[in-house]
Tab-separated table of C-alpha atoms and ligand atoms in Angstrom:
chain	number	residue	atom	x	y	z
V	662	UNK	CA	0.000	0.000	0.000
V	663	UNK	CA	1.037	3.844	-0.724
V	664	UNK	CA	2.322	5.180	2.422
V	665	UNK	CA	1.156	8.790	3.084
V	666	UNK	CA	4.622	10.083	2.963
V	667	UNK	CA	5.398	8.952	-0.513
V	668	UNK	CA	2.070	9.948	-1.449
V	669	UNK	CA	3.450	13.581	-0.606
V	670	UNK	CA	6.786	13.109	-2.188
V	671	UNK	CA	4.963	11.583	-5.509
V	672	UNK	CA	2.823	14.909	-5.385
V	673	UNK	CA	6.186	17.546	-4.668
V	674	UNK	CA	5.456	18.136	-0.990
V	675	UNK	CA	8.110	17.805	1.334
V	676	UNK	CA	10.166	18.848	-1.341
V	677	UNK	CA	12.188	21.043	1.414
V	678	UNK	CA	13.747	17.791	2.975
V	679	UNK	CA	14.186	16.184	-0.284
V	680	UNK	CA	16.127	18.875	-1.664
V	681	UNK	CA	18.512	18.882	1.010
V	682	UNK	CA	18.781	15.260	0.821
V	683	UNK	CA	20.256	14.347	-1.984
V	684	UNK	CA	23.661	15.282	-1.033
V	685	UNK	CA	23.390	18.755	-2.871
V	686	UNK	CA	25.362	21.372	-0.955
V	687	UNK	CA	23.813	23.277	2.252
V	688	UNK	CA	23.880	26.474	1.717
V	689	UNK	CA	25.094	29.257	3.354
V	690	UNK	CA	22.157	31.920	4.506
V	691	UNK	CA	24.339	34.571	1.757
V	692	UNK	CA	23.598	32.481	-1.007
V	693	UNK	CA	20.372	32.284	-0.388
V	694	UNK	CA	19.837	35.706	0.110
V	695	UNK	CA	20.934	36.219	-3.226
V	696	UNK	CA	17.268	33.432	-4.392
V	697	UNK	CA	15.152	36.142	-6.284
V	698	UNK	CA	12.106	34.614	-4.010
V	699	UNK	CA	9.179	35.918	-4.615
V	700	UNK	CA	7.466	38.069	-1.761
V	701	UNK	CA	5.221	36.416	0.782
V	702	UNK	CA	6.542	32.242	0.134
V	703	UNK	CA	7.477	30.610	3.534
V	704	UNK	CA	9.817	31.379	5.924
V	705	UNK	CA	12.511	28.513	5.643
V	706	UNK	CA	12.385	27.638	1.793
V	707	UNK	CA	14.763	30.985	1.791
V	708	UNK	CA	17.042	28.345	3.214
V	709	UNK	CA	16.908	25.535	0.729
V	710	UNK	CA	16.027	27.437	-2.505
V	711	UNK	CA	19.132	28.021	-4.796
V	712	UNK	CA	19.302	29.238	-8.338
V	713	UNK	CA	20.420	26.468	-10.634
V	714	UNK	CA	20.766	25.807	-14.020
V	715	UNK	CA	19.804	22.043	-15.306
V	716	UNK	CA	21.526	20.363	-18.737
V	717	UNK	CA	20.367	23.246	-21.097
V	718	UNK	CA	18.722	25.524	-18.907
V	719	UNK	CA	19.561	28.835	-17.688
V	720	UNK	CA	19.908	29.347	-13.518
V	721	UNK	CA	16.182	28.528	-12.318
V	722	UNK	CA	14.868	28.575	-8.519
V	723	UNK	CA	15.292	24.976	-7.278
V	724	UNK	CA	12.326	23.787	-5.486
V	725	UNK	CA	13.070	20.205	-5.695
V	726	UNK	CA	15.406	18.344	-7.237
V	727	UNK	CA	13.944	14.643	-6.920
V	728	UNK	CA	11.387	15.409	-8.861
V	729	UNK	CA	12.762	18.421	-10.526
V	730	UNK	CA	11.119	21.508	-10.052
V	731	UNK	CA	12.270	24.552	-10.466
V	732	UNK	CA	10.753	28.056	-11.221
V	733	UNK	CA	11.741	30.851	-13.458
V	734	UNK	CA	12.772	34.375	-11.799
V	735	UNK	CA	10.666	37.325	-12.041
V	736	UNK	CA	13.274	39.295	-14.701
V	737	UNK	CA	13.095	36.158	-16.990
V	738	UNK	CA	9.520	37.470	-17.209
V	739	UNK	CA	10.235	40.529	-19.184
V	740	UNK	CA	9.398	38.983	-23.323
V	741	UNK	CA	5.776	37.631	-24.035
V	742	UNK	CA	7.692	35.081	-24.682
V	743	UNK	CA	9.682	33.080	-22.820
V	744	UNK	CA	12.991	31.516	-23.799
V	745	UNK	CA	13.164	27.952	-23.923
V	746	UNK	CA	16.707	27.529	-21.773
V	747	UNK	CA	14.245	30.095	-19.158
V	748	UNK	CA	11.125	28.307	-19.011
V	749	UNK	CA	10.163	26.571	-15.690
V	750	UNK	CA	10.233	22.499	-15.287
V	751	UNK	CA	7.951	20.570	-13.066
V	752	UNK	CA	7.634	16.938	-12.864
V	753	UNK	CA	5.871	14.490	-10.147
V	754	UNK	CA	7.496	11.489	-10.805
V	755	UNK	CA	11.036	10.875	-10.372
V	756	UNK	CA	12.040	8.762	-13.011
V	757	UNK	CA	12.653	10.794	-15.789
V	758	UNK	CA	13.778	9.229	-19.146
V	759	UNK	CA	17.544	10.424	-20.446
V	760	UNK	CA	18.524	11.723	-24.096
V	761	UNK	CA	18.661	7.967	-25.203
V	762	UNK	CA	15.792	6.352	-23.961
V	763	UNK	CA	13.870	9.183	-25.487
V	764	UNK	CA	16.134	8.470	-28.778
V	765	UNK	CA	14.082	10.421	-31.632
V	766	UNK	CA	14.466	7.573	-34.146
V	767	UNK	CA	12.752	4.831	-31.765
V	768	UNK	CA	10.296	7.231	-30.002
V	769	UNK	CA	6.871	6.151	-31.244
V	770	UNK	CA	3.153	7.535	-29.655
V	771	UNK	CA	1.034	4.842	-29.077
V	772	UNK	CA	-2.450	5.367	-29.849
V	773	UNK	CA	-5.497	3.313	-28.985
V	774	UNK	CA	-7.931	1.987	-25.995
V	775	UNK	CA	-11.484	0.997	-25.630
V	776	UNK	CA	-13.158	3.759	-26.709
V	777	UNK	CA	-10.928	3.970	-30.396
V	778	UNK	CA	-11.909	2.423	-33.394
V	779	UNK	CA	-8.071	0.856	-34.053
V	780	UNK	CA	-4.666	0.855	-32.475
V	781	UNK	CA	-1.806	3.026	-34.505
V	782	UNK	CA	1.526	3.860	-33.784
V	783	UNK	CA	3.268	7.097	-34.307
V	784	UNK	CA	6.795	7.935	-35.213
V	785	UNK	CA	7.967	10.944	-34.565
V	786	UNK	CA	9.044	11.346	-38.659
V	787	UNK	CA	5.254	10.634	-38.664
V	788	UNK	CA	4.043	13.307	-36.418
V	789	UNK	CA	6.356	15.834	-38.083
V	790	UNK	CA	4.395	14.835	-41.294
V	791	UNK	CA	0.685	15.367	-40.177
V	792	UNK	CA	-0.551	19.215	-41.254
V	793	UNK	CA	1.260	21.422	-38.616
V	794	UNK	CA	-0.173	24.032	-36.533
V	795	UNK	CA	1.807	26.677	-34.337
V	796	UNK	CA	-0.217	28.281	-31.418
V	797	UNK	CA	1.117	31.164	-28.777
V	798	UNK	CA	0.117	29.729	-25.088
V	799	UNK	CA	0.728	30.167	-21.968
V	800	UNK	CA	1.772	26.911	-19.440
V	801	UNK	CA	1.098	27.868	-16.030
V	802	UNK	CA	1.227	25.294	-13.412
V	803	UNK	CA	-2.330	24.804	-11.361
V	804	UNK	CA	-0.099	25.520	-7.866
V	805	UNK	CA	1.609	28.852	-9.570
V	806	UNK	CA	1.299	31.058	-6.627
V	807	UNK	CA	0.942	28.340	-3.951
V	808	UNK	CA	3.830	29.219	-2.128
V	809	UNK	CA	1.780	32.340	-1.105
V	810	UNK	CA	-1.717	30.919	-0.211
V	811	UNK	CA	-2.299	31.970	3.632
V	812	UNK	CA	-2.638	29.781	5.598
V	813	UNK	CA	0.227	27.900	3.876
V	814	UNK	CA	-0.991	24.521	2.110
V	815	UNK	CA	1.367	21.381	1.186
V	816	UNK	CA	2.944	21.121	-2.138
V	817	UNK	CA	5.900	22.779	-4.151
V	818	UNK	CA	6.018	26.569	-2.350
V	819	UNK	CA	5.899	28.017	-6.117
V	820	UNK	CA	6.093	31.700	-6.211
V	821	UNK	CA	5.292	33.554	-9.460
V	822	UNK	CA	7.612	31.581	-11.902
V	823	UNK	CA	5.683	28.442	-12.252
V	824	UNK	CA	4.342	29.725	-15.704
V	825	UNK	CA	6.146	30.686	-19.209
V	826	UNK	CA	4.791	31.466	-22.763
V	827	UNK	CA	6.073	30.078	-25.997
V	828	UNK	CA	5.120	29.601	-30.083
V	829	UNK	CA	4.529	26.053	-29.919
V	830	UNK	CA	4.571	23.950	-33.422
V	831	UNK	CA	2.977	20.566	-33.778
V	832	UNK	CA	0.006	18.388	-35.029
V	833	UNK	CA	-3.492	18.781	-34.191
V	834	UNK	CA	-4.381	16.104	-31.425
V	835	UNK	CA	-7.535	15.400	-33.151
V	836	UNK	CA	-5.427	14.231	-36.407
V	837	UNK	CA	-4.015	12.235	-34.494
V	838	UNK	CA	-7.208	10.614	-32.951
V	839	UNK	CA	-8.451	10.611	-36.280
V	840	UNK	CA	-5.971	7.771	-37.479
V	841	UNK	CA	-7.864	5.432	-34.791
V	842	UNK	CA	-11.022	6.662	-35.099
V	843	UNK	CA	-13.722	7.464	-31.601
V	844	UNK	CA	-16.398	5.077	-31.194
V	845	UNK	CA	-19.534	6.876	-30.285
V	846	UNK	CA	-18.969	5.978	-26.623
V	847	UNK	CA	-16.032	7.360	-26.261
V	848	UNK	CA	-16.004	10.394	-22.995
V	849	UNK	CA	-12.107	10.822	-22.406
V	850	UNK	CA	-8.770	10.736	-24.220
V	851	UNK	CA	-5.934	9.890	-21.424
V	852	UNK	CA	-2.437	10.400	-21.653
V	853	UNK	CA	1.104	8.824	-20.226
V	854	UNK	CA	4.085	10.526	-20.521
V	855	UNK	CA	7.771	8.219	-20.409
V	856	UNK	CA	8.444	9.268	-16.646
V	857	UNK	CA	7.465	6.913	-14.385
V	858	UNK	CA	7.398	6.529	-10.471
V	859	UNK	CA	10.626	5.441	-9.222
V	860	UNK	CA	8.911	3.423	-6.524
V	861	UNK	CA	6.461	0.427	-7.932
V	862	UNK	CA	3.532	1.864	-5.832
V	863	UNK	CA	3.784	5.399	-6.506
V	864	UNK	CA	0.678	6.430	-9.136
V	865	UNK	CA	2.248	7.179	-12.456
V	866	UNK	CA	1.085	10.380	-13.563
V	867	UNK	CA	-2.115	10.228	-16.220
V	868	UNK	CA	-3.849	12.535	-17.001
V	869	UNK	CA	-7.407	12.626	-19.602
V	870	UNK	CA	-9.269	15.246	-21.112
V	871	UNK	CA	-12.942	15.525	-22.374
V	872	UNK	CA	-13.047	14.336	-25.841
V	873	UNK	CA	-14.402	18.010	-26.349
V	874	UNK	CA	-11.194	19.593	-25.349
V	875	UNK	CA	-8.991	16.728	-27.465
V	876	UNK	CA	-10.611	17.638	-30.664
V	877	UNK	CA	-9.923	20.988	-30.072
V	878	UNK	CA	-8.419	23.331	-32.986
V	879	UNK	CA	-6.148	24.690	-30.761
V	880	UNK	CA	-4.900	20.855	-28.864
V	881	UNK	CA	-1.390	20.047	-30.349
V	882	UNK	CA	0.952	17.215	-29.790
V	883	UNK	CA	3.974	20.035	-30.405
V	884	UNK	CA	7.486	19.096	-30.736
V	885	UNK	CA	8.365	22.536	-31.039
V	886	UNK	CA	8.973	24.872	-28.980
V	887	UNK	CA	10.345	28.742	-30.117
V	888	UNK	CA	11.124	27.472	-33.182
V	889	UNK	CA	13.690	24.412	-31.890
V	890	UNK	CA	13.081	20.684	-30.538
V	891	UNK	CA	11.460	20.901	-27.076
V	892	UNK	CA	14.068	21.023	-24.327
V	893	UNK	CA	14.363	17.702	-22.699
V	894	UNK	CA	12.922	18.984	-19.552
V	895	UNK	CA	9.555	20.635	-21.678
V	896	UNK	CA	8.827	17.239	-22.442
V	897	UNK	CA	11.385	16.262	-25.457
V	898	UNK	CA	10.761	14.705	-28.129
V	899	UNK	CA	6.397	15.411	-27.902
V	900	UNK	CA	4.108	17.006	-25.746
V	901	UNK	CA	0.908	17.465	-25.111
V	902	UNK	CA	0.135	21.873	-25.745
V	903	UNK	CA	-3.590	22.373	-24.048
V	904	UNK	CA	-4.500	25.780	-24.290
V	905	UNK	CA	-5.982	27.842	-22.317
V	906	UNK	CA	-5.815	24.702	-19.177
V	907	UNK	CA	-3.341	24.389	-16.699
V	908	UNK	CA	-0.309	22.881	-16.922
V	909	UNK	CA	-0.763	19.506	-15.521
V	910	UNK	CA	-2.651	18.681	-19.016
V	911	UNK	CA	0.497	19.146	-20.435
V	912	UNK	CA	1.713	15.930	-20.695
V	913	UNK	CA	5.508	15.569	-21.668
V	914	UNK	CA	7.714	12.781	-23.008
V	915	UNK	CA	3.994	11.511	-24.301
V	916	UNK	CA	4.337	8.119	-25.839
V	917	UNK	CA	0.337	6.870	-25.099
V	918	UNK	CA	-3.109	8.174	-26.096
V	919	UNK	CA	-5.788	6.503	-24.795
V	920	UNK	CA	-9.342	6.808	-26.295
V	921	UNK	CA	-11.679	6.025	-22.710
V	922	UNK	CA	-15.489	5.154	-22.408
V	923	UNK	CA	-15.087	5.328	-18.920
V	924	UNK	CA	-13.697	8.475	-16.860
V	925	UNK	CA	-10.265	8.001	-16.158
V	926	UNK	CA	-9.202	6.962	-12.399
V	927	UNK	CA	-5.834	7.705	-10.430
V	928	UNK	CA	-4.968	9.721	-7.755
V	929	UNK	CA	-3.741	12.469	-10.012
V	930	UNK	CA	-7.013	12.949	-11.648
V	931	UNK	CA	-8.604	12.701	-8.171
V	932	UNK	CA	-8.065	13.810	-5.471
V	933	UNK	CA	-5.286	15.491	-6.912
V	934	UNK	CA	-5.779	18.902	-9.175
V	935	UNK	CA	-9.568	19.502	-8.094
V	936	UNK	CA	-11.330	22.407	-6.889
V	937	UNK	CA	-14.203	22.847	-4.700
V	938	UNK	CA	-17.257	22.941	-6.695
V	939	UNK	CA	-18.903	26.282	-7.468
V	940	UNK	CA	-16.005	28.362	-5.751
V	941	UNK	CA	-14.888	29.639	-9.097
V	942	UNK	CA	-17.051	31.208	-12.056
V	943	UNK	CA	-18.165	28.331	-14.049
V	944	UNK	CA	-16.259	27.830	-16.759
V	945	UNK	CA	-14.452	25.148	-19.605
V	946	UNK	CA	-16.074	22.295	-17.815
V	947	UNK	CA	-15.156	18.404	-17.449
V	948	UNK	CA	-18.603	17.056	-16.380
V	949	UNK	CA	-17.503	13.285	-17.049
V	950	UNK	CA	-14.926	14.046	-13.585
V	951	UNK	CA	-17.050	16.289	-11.655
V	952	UNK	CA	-18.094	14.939	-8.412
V	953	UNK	CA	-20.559	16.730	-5.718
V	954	UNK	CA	-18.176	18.313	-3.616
V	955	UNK	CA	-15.227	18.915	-5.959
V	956	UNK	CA	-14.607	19.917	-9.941
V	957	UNK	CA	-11.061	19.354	-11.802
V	958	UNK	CA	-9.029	22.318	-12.431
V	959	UNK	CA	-9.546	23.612	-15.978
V	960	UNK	CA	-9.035	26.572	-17.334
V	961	UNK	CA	-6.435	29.566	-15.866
V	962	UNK	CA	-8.421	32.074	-14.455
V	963	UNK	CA	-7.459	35.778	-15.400
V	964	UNK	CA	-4.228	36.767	-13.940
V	965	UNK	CA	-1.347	39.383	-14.125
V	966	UNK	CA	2.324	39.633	-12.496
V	967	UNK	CA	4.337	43.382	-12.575
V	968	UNK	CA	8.253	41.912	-14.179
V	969	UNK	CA	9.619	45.391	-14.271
V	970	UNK	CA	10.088	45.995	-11.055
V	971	UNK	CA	10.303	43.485	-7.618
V	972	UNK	CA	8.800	44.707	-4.653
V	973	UNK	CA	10.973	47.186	-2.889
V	974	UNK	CA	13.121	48.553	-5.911
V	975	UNK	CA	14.691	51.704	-5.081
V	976	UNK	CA	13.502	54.264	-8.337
V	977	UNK	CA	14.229	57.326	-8.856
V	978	UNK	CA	11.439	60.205	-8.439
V	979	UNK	CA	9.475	61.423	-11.510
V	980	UNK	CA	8.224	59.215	-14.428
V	981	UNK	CA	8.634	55.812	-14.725
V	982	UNK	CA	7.592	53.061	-16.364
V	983	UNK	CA	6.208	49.367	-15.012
V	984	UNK	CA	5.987	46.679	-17.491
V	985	UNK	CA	4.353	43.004	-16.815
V	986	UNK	CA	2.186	40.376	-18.471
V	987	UNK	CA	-1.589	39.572	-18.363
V	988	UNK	CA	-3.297	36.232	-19.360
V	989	UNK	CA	-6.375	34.103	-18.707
V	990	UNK	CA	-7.641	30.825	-19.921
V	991	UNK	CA	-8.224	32.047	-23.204
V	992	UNK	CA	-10.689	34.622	-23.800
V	993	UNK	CA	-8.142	37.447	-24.379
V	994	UNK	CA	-7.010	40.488	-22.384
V	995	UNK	CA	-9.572	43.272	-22.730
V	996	UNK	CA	-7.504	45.655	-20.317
V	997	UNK	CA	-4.664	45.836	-17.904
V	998	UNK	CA	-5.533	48.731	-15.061
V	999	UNK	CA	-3.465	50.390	-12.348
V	1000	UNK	CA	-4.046	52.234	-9.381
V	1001	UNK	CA	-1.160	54.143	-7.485
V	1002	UNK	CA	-3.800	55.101	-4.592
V	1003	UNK	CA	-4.569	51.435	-3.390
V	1004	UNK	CA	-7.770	50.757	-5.367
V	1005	UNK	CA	-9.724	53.682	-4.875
V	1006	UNK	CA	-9.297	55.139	-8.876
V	1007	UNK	CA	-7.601	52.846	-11.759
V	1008	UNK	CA	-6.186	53.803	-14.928
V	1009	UNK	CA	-5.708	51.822	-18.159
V	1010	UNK	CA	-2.437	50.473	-19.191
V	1011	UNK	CA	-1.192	50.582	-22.226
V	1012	UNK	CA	-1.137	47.172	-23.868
V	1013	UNK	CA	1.524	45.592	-25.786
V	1014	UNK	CA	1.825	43.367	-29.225
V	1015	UNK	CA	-1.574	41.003	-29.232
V	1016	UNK	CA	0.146	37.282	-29.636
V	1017	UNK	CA	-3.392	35.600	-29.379
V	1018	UNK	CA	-6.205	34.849	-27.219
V	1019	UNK	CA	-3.617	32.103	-25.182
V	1020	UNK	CA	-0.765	34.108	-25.117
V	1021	UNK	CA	0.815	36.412	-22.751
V	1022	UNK	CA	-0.028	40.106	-23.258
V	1023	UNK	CA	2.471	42.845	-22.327
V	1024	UNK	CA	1.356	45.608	-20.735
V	1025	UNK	CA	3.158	49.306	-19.528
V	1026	UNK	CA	2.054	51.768	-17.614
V	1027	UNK	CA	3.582	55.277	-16.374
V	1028	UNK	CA	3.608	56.550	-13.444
V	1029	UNK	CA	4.581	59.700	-11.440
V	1030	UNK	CA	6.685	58.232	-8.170
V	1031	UNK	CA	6.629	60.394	-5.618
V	1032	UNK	CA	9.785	60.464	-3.121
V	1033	UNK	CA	8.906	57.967	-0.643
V	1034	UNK	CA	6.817	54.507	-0.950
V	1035	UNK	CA	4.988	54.068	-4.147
V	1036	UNK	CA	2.131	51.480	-3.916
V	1037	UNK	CA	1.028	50.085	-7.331
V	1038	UNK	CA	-1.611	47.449	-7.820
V	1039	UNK	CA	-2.288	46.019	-11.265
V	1040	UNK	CA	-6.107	44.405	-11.772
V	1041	UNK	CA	-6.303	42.250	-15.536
V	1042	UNK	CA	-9.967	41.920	-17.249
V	1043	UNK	CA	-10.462	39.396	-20.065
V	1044	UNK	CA	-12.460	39.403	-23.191
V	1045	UNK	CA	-15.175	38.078	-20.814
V	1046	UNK	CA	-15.604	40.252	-18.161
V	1047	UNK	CA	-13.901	38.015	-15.334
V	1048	UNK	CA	-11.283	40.398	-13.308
V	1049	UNK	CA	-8.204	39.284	-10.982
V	1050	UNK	CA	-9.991	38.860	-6.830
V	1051	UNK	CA	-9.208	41.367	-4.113
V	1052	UNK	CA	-8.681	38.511	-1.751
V	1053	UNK	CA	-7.504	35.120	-1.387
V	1054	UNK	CA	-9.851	32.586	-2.359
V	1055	UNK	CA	-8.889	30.231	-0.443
V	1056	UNK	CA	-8.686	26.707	-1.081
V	1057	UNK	CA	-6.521	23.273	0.213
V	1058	UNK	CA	-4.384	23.069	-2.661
V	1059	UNK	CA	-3.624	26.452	-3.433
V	1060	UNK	CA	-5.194	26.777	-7.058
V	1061	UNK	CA	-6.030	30.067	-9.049
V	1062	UNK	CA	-4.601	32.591	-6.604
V	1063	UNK	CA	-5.114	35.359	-9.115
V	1064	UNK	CA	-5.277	38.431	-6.445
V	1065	UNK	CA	-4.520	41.934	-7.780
V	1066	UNK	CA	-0.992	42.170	-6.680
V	1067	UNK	CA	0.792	45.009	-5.470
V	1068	UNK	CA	4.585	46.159	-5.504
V	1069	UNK	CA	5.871	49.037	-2.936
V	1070	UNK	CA	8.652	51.101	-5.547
V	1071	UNK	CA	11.085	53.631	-2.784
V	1072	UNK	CA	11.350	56.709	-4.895
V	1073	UNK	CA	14.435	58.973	-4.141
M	2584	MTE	N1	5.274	13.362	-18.326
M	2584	MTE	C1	4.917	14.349	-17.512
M	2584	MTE	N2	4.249	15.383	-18.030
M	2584	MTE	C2	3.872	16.414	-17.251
M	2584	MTE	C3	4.112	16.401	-15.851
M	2584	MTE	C4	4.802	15.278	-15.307
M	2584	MTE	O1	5.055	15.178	-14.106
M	2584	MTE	N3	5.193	14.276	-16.183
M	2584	MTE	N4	3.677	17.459	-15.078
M	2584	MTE	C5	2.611	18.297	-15.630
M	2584	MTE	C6	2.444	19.539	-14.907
M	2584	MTE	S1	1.613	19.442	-13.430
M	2584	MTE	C7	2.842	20.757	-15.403
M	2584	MTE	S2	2.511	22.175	-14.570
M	2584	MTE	C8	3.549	20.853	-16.698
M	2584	MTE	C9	4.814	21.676	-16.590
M	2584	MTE	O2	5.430	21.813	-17.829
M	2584	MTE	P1	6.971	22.175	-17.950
M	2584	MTE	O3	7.766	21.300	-17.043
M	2584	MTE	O4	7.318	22.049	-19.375
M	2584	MTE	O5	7.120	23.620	-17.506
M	2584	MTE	O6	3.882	19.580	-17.214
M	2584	MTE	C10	2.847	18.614	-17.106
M	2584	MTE	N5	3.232	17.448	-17.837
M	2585	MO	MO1	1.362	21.588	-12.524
């Protein structure tokens, strides 16, 4: 039976301890003062959390190491898009194919179940060779943000960095699904990546979508990323690209699609990534999952981050500018608005180059800093009317934390 403890590690909590224990360095407390943290994570990770670069990458914010999972620092943030040696890895398992197991001449996609006309197999040559589609979109990990949920919940502390954008190029999922064919019963398409658990009774992670979403225009099995191969730790040689849904979708290293008339089971489709029902607007929904008390994560609800400025930068009086991004789940950004006078009156940001309803949208505003504390807060609205919350809304796993944030700029 699953002990509760490895339950936690499978799922990234207690990823404190584990960081410390696999023989990587301890710290000194001036290194880690020098962890671009975000604001507000808990007390201790300061401790633990190191900048790091992995095979290819650039430095990231080390979270965990077994699994990997590490974030991206605010001033990576500072492009719509974000660079693929910049862009944030999270995994749950911690068996994690290398370069040759994932060899690109014997990596096939296996395609069938009981809910699929036939069984194919996929090459990559073969998925290069399907129609291809390239899509701006925004992966943002369900627990971005987690690290600040008050009270504190269990899982990876993320900060702000558990997201990027990129131009990802690939085939259309349902082209793929198309090979097999969906019998009429069909209610799910589920997914494995090559990962595995490293311990026989962790879950592996699987994942399924509602045959609406699958068939989806906008669904890709993309095996690029910026224009190159996706990085090993995006998911090299094919991934899943959902846009518009969280990250856990997202399926990297995917080498089955399975076409289910029955929902899929597993502790990562439940209990993991669920919300309480009705605590969010109603959106994208996955009825075939929903239970009574509790929905599966969907969509990204409208958000924003400031990646000019950290909280606390010294500026100097008179005009300056603040840049950041704004996103949502894939309606579009209708407006970006600030307010220097802690909500009372807003005014509209200027928005930046539109890369698509799934894509990050830069935004700048200017603004008159006073010598002293400058308090700005930044509020997103998408093409549907939904706005970023004034408070917390609370909830165990420490999902959608979209509040309006705020960042204190000392003018001299
Ligand atoms: N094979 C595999 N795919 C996966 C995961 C995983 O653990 N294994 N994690 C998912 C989750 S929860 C997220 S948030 C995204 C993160 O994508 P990235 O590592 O490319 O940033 O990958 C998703 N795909
Ligand atoms: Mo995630």
């Amino acid at each position: 039976m699953m002990t509760r403890r490895r339950l936690l590690e499978a799922a990234g909590a207690g990823v404190v301890c584990a960081a410390g224990g696999l023989g990587a360095p301890l710290r000194s407390a001036a290194d880690a003062a020098s962890v671009p943290l975000s604001p507000g994570v808990p007390v201790g990770l300061d401790g633990s959390a190191v900048l790091e670069a992995l095979p290819g990458k650039e430095p990231l914010i080390k979270l965990s190491y077994r699994p990997p999972n590490y974030e991206s620092p605010l001033h990576y943030f500072d492009t719509p898009i974000t660079p693929n040696d910049r862009f944030y890895v999270r995994y749950h398992l911690t068996d994690i194919p290398d370069a040759k197991a994932l060899d690109a001449k014997t990596y096939k996609i296996a395609i069938g179940g009981e809910g699929a006309n036939a069984q194919a197999e996929i090459t990559l040559d073969e998925l290069k060779r399907f129609p291809a589609y390239e899509i701006v979109a925004v992966n943002q990990c369900s627990g971005n943000r987690r690290g600040l949920s008050q009270p504190h919940v269990p899982g990876v502390q993320w900060g702000y960095g558990a997201m990027g954008c990129a131009r990802w190029k690939g085939a259309r999922l349902k082209d793929l699904l198309d090979k097999v064919g969906l019998k009429k019963e069909a209610i799910e398409i589920a997914f494995n990546g090559a990962d595995g658990p490293l311990f026989d009774k962790t879950p592996d992670f699987i994942k399924s979508l509602p045959v609406w979403k699958a068939i989806d225009e906008s669904t890709l099995v993309a095996y690029e990323m910026n224009g190159e191969p996706l990085p090993h730790f995006n998911g090299y040689p094919a991934r899943l690209v959902v846009p518009g849904w969280t990250g856990t979708y997202w399926m990297k290293h995917l080498i089955d699609i399975s076409v289910l008339t029955r929902p899929q089971g597993g502790f990562w489709m439940n209990p993991a990534y669920r919300i309480p029902a009705g605590q969010f607007p109603a959106v994208a929904r996955f009825v075939t999952q929903e239970t009574a008390t509790t929905v599966p994560i969907t969509e990204m609800v409208v958000n924003s981050l400031i990646t000019s400025h950290a909280d606390g930068a010294a500026v100097k009086a008179g005009t300056i500018t603040v840049r950041g991004l704004a996103w949502d789940g894939g309606y579009g950004i209708r407006a970006v608005e600030a307010s220097i006078d802690g909500g009372q009156s807003w005014s509209t940001a200027m928005l930046g180059e539109d890369l698509g309803r799934y894509a990050f949208r830069l935004w700048s505003f200017d603004l008159t800093a006073k010598p002293g504390k400058n308090t700005l807060t930044v509020n997103a609205t998408s093409n549907r009317g939904e706005t970023q919350t004034t408070t917390l809304l609370f909830n165990p796993a420490g999902y959608h934390n979209n509040v309006r944030q705020s960042v204190t700029l000392n003018a001299a």
